[in-house]
Coordinates of N, CA and C in Angstrom, one line a residue:
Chain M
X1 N -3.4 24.0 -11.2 CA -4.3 23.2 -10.3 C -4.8 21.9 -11.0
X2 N -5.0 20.9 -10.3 CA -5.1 19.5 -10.9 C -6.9 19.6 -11.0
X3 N -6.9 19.0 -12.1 CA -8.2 19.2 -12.6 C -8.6 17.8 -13.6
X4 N -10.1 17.9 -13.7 CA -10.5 16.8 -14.2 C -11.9 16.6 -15.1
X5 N -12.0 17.0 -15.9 CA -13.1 17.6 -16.6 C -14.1 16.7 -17.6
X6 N -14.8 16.0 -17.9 CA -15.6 15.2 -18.4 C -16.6 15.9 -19.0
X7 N -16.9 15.1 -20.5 CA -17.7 15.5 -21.5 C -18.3 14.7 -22.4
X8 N -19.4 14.7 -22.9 CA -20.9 15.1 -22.5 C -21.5 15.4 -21.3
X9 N -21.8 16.3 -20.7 CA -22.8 16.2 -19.3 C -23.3 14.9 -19.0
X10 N -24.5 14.8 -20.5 CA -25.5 14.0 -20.8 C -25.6 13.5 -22.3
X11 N -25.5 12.2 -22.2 CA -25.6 11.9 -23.6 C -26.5 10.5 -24.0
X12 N -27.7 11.0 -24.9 CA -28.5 9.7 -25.7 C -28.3 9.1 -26.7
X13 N -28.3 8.0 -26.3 CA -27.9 6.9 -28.1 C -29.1 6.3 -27.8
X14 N -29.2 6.0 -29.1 CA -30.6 4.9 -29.6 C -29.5 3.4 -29.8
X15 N -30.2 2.4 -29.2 CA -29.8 0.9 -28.9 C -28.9 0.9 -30.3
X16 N -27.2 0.5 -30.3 CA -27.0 -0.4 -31.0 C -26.5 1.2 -31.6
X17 N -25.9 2.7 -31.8 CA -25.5 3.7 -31.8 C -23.7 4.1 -31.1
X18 N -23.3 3.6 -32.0 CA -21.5 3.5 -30.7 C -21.4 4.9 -30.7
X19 N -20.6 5.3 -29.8 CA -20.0 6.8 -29.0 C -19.0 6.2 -28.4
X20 N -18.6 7.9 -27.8 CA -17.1 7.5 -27.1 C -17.2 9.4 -26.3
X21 N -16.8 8.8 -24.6 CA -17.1 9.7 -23.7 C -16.0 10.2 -23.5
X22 N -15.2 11.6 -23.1 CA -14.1 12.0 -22.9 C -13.6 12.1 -21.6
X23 N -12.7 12.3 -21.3 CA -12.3 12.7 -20.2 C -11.1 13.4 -19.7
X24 N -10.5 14.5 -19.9 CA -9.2 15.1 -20.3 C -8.7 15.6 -18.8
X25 N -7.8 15.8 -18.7 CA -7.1 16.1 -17.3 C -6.0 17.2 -17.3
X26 N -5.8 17.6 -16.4 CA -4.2 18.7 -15.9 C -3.6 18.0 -14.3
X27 N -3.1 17.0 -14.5 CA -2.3 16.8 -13.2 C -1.3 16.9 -13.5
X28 N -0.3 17.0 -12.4 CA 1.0 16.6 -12.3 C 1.0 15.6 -11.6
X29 N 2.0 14.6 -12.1 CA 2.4 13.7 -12.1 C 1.3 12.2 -12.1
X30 N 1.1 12.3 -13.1 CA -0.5 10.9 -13.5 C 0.2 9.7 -12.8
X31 N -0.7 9.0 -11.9 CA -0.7 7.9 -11.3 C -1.0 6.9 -11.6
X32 N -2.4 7.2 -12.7 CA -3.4 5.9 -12.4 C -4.5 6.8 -13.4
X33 N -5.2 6.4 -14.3 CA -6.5 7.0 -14.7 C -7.6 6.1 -14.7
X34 N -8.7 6.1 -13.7 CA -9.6 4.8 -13.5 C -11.3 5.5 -14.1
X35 N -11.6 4.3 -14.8 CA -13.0 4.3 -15.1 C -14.0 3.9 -14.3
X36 N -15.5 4.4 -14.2 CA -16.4 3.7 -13.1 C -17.8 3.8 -13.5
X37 N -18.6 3.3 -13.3 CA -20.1 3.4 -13.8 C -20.7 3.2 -12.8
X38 N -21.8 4.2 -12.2 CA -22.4 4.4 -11.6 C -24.2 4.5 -11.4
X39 N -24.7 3.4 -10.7 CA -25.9 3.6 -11.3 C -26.7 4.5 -9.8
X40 N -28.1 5.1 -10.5 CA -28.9 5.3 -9.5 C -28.8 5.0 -7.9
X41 N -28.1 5.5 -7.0 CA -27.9 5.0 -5.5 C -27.6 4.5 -5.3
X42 N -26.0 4.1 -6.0 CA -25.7 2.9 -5.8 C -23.7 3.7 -5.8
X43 N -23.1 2.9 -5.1 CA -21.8 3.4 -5.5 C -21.0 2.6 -6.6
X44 N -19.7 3.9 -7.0 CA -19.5 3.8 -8.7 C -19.0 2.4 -8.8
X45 N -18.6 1.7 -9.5 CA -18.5 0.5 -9.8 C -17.4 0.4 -10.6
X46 N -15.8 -0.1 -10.3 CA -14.7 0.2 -10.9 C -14.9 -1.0 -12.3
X47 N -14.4 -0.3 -13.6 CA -14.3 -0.9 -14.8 C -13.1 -0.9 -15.0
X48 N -12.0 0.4 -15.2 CA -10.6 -0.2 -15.6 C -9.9 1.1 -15.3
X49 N -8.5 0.5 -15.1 CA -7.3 1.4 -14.9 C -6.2 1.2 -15.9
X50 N -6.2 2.6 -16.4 CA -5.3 3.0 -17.4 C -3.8 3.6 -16.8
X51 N -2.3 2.9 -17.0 CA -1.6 3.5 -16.1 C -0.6 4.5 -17.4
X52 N -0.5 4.2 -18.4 CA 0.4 5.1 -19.4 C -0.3 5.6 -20.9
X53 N 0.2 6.5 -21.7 CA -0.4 6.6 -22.9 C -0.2 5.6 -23.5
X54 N -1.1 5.5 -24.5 CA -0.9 4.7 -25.5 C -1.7 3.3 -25.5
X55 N -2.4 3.1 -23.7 CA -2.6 1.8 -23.1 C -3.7 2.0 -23.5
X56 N -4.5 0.6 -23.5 CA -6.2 0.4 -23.8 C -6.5 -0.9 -23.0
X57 N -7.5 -1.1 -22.7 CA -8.4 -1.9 -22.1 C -10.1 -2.1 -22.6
X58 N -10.2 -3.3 -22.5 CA -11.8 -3.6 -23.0 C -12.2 -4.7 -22.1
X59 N -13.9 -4.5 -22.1 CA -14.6 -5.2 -21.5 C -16.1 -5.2 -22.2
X60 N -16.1 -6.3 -22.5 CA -17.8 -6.6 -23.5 C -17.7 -5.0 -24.5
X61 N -18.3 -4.2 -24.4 CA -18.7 -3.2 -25.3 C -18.0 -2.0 -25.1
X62 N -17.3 -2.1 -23.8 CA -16.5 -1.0 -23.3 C -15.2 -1.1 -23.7
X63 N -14.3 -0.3 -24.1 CA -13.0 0.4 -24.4 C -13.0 1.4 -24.0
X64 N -11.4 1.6 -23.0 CA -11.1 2.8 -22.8 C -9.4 2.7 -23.3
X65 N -9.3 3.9 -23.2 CA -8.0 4.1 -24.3 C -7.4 5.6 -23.1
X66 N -6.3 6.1 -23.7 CA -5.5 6.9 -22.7 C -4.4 7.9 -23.6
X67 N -4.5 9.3 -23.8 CA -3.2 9.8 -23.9 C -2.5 10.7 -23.4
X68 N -1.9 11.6 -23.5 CA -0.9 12.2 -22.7 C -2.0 13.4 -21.7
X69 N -3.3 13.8 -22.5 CA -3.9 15.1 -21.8 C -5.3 14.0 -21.6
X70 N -5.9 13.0 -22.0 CA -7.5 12.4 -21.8 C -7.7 11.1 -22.4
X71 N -8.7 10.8 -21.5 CA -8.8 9.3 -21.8 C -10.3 9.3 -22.6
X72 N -10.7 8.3 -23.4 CA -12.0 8.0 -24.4 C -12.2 6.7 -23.4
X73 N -13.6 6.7 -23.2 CA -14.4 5.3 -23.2 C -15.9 5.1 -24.1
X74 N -14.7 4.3 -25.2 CA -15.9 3.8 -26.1 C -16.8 2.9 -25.9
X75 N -18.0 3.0 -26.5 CA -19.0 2.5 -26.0 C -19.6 1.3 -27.7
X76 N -19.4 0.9 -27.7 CA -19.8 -0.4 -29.0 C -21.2 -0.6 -29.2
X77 N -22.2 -0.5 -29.8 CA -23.5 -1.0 -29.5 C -24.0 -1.0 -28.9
X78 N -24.3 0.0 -27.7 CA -24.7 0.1 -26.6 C -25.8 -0.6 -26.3
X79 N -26.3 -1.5 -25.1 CA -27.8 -1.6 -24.7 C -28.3 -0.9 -23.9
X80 N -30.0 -0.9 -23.6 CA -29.8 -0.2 -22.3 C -29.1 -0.5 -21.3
X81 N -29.2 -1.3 -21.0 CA -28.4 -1.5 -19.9 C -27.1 -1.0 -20.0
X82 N -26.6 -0.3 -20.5 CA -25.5 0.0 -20.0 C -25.5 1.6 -19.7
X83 N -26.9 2.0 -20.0 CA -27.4 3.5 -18.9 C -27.2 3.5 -17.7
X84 N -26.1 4.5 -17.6 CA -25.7 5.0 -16.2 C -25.0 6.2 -16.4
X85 N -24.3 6.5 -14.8 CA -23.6 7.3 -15.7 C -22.1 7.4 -15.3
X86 N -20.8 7.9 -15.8 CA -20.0 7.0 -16.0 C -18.9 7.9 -15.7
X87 N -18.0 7.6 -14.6 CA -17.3 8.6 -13.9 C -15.4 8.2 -14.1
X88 N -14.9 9.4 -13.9 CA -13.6 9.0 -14.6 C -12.6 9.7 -13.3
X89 N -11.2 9.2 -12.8 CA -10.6 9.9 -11.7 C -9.5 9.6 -11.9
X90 N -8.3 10.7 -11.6 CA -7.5 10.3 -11.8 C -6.6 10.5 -10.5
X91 N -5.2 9.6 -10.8 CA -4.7 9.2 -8.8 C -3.4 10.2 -9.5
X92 N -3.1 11.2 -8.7 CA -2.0 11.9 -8.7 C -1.4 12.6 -6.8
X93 N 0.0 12.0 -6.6 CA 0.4 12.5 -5.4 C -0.3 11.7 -4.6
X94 N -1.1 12.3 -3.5 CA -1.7 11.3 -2.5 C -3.3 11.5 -2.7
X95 N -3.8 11.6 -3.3 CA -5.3 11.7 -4.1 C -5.7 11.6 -5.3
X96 N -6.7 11.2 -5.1 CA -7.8 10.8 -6.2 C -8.8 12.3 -6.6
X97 N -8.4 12.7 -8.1 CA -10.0 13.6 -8.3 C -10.7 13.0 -9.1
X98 N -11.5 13.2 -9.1 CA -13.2 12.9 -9.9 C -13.6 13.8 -10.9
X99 N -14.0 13.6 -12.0 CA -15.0 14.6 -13.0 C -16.1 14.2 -12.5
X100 N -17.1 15.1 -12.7 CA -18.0 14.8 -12.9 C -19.4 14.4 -13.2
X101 N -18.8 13.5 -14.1 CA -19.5 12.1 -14.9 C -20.3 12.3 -16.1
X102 N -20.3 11.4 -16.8 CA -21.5 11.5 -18.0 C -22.1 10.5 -18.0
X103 N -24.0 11.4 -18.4 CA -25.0 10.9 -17.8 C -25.5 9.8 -18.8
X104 N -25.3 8.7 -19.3 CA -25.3 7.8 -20.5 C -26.8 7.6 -20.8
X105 N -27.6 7.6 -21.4 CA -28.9 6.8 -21.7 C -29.1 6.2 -22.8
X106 N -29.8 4.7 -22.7 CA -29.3 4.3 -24.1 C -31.0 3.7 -24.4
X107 N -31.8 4.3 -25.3 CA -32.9 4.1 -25.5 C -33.2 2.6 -26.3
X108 N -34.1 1.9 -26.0 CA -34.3 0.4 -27.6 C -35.1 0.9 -28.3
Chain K
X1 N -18.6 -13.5 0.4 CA -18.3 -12.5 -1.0 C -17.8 -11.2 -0.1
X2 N -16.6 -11.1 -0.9 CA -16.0 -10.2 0.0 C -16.3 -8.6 -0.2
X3 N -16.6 -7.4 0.4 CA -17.0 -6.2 -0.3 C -16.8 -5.2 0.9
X4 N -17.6 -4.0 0.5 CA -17.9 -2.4 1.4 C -18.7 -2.7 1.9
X5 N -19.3 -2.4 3.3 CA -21.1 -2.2 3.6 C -20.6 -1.2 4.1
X6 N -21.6 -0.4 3.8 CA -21.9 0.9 4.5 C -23.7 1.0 5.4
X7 N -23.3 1.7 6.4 CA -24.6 1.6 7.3 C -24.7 2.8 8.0
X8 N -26.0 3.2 8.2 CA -27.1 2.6 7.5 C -27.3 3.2 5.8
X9 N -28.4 2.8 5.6 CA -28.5 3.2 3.8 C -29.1 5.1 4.0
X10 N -30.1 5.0 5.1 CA -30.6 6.6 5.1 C -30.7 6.7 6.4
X11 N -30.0 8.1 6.7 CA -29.6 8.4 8.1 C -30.4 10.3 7.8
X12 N -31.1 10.5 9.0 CA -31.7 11.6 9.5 C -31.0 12.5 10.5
X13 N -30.3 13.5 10.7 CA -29.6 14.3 11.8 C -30.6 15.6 11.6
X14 N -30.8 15.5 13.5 CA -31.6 16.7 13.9 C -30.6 17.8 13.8
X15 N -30.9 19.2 14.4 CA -30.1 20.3 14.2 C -29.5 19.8 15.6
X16 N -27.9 20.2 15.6 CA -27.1 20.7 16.9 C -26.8 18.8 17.0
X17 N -26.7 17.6 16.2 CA -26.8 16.2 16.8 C -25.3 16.0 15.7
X18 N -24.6 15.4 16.5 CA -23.6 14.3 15.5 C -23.9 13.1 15.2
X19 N -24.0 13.0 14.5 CA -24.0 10.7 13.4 C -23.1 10.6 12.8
X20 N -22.5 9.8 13.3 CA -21.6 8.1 12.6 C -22.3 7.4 11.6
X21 N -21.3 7.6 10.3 CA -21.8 6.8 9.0 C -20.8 5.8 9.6
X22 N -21.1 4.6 9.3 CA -20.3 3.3 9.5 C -19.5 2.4 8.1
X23 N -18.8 2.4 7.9 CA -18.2 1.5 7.0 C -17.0 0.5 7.1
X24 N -17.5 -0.6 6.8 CA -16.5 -2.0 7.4 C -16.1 -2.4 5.8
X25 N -14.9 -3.2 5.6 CA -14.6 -3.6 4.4 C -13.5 -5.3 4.9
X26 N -14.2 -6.2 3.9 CA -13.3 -7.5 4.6 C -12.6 -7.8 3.5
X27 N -12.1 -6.9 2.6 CA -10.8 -7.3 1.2 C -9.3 -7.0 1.7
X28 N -9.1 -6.5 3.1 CA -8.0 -6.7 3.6 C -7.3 -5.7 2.8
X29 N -7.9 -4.8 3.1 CA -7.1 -3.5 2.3 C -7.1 -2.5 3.1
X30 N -5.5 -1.9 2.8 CA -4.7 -1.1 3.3 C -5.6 0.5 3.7
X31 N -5.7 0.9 2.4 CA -6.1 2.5 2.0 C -7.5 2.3 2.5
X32 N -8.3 3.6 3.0 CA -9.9 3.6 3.0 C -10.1 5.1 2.7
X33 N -11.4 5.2 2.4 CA -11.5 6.9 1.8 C -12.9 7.1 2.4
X34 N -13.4 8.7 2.4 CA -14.6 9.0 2.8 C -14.9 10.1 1.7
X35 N -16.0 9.9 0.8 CA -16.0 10.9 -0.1 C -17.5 11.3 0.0
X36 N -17.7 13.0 -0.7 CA -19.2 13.3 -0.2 C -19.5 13.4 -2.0
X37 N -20.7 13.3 -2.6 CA -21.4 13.6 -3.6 C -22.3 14.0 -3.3
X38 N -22.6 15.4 -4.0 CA -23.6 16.4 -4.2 C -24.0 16.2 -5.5
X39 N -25.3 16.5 -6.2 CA -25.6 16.7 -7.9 C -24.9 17.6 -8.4
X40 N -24.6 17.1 -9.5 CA -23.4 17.9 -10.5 C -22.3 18.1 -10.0
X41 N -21.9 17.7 -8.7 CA -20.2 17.8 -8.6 C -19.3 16.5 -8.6
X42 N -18.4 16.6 -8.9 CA -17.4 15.1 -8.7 C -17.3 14.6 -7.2
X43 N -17.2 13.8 -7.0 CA -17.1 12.9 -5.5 C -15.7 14.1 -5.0
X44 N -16.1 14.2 -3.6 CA -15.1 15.2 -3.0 C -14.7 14.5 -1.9
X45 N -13.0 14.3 -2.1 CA -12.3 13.6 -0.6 C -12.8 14.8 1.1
X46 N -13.2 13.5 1.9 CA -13.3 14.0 3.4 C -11.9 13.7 4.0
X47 N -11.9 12.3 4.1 CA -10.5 12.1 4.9 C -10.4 10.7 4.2
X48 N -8.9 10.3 4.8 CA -8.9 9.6 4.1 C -7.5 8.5 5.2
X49 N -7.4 6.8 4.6 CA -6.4 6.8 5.7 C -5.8 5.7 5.1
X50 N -4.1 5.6 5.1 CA -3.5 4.7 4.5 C -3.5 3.4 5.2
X51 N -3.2 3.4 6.9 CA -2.8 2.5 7.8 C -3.9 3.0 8.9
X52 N -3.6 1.2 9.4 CA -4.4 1.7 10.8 C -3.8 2.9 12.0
X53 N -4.8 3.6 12.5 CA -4.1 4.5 13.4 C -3.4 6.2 12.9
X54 N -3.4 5.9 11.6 CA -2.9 7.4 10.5 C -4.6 7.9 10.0
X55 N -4.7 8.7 9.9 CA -5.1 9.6 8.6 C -5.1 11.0 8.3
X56 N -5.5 11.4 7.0 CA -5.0 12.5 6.3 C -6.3 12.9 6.2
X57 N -6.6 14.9 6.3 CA -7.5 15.3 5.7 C -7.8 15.4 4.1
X58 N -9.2 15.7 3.9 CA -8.7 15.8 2.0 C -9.5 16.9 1.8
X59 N -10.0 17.0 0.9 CA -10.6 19.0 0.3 C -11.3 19.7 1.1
X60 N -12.7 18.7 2.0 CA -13.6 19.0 2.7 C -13.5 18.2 4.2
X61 N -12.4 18.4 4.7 CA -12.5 17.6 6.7 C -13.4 18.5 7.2
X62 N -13.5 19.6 7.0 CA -14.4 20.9 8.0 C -15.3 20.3 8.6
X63 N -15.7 20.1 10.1 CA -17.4 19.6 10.2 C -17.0 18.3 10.1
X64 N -16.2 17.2 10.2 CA -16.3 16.0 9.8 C -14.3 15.2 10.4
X65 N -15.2 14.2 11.0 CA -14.0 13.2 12.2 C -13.5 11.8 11.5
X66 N -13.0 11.4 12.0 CA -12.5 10.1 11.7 C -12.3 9.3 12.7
X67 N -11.8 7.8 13.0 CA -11.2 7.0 13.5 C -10.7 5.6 12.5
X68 N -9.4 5.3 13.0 CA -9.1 4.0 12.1 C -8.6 3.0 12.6
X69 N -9.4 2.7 14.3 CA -8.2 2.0 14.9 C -8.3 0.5 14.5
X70 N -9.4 0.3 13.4 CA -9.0 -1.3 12.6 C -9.2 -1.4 11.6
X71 N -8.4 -2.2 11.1 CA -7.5 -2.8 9.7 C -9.0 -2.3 8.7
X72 N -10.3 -3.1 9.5 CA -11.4 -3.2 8.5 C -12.7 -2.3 8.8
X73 N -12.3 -0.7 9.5 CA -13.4 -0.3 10.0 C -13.3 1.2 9.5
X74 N -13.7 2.2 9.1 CA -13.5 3.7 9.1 C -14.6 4.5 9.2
X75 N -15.0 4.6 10.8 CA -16.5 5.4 10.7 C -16.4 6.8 10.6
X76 N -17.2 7.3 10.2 CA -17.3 8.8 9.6 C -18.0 9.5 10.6
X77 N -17.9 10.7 11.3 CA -18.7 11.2 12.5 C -19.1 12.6 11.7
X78 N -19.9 13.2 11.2 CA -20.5 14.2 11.0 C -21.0 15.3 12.0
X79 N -20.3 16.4 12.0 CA -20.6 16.2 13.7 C -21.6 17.9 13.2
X80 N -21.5 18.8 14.2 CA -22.8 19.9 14.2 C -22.2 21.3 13.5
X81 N -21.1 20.9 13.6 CA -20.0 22.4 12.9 C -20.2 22.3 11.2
X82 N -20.6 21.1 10.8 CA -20.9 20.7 9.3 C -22.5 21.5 9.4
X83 N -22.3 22.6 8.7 CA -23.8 23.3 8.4 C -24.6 22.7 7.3
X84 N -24.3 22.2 6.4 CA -24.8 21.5 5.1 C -24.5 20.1 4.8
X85 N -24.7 19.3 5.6 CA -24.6 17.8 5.8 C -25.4 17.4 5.0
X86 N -25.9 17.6 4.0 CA -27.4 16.9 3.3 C -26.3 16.4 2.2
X87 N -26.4 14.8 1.4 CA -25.5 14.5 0.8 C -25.6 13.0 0.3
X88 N -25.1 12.5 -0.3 CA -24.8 11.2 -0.5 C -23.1 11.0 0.1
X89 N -22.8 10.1 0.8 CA -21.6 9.9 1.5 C -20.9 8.5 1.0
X90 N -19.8 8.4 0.1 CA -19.6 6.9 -0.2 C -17.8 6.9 0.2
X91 N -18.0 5.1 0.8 CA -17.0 5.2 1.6 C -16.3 3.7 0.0
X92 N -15.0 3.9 0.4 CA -14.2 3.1 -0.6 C -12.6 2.6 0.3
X93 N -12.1 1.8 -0.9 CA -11.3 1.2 0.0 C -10.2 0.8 -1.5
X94 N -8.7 0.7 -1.2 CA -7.7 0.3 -2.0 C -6.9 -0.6 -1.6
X95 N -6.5 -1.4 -2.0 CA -5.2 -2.6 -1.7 C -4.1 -1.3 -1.0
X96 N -4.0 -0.4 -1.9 CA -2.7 0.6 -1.3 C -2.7 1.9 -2.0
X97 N -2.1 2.7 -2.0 CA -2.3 4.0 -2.7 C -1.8 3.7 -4.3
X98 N -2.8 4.9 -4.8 CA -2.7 5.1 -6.2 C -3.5 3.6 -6.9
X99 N -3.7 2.8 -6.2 CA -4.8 1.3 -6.8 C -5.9 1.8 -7.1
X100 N -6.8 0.7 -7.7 CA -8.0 1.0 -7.7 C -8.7 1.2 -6.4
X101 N -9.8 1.7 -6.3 CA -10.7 2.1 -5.1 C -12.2 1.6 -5.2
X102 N -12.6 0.6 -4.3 CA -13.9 0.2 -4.4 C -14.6 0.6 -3.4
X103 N -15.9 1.0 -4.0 CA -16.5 1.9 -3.2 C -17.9 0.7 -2.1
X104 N -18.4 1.0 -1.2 CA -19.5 0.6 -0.8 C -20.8 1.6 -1.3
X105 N -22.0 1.0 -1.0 CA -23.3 1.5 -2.1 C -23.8 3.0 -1.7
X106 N -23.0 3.7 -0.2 CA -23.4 4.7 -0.2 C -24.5 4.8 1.4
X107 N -24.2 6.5 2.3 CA -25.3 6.4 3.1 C -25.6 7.8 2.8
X108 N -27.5 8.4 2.4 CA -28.1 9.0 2.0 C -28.6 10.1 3.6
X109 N -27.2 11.0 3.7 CA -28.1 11.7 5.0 C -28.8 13.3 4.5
X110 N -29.9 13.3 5.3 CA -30.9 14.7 5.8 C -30.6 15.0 7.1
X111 N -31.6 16.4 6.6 CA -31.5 16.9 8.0 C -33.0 17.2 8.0
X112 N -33.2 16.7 9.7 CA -35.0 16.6 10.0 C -35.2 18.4 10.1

């Protein structure tokens, strides 16, 4: 069964504290693995698509990276602002699944 | 600026009533999706549609309609057979399958 599982639930850093969020998978046949950040009532907000192992992408503080079973999105210095929380899917066959996100807080 | 709207932002259904969530998209994209969010679960596909005039069901159609007869329109009918409609509903959109998917900000339905 294609699955998509993300970890920390919930995770706090104190400002300026780097981490790195998981996100590991069981599909057949990987399409696409996409990053998103989602705030408070608002819909997710695409950051980056990962299409093979080995691939990485960055944006200001964000890095995500990709291998054969999960993807990491590093987080550099965090500000608040970059509290949200942060959802990962991957495109296999004719669908998209979703984990269930991690909840970021990033205290000053 | 091109983007999702979704409408309205919070929508109320009495018992035994169907509502139309509305979503228009002007990026000229192919794919559109209807996904439901509940707390603590991952976004779950309703339906979903590659081309105008096609679509596909996805985990949860039960209780829930479609139409796609334009390029930039995919309203969502929630109809009375859906027992547990209480939800966040976000509708998204792809250049084409397996692309990325941009979502609009979401419509927040109850039940009175």
């Amino acid at each position: 069964e294609d699955q998509v599982t993300q970890s920390p639930e919930a995770l706090r850093l104190q400002e300026g504290e780097s981490s790195s969020l998981n996100c590991s998978y069981t599909v057949s046949g990987l399409r696409g693995l996409f990053w998103y950040r989602q705030d408070p009532g608002k819909g997710p907000e695409f950051l980056f698509t990962l299409y093979s192992a080995g691939e990485e992408k960055e944006k200001e503080r964000l890095k995500a990276t990709l291998t054969k079973k999960e993807s990491f999105l590093h987080i550099t210095a965090p500000k608040p602002e970059d509290s949200a929380t942060y959802l990962c899917a991957v495109a296999t066959g004719n669908q998209f699944y979703f984990g269930t996100g991690t909840s970021l807080t990033v205290i000053p | 600026d091109g983007g999702i709207t979704q409408s309205p932002k919070y929508l109320f259904r009495k018992e035994g009533q169907n509502v139309t969530l509305s979503c228009e998209q002007n990026l000229n994209h192919d794919a559109m999706y209807w996904y439901r969010q509940d707390p603590g679960q991952g976004l779950r596909l309703i339906y979903y549609s590659q081309i105008v005039n096609d679509f596909q069901k996805g985990d949860i159609a039960e209780g829930y309609s479609v139409s796609r007869e334009k390029k930039e329109s995919f309203p969502l009918t929630v109809t009375s057979a859906q027992k547990n409609p209480t939800a966040f509903y976000l509708c998204a959109s792809s250049i084409r399958e397996h692309q990325p998917q941009h979502f609009g900000d979401g419509t927040r339905l109850s039940i009175l």
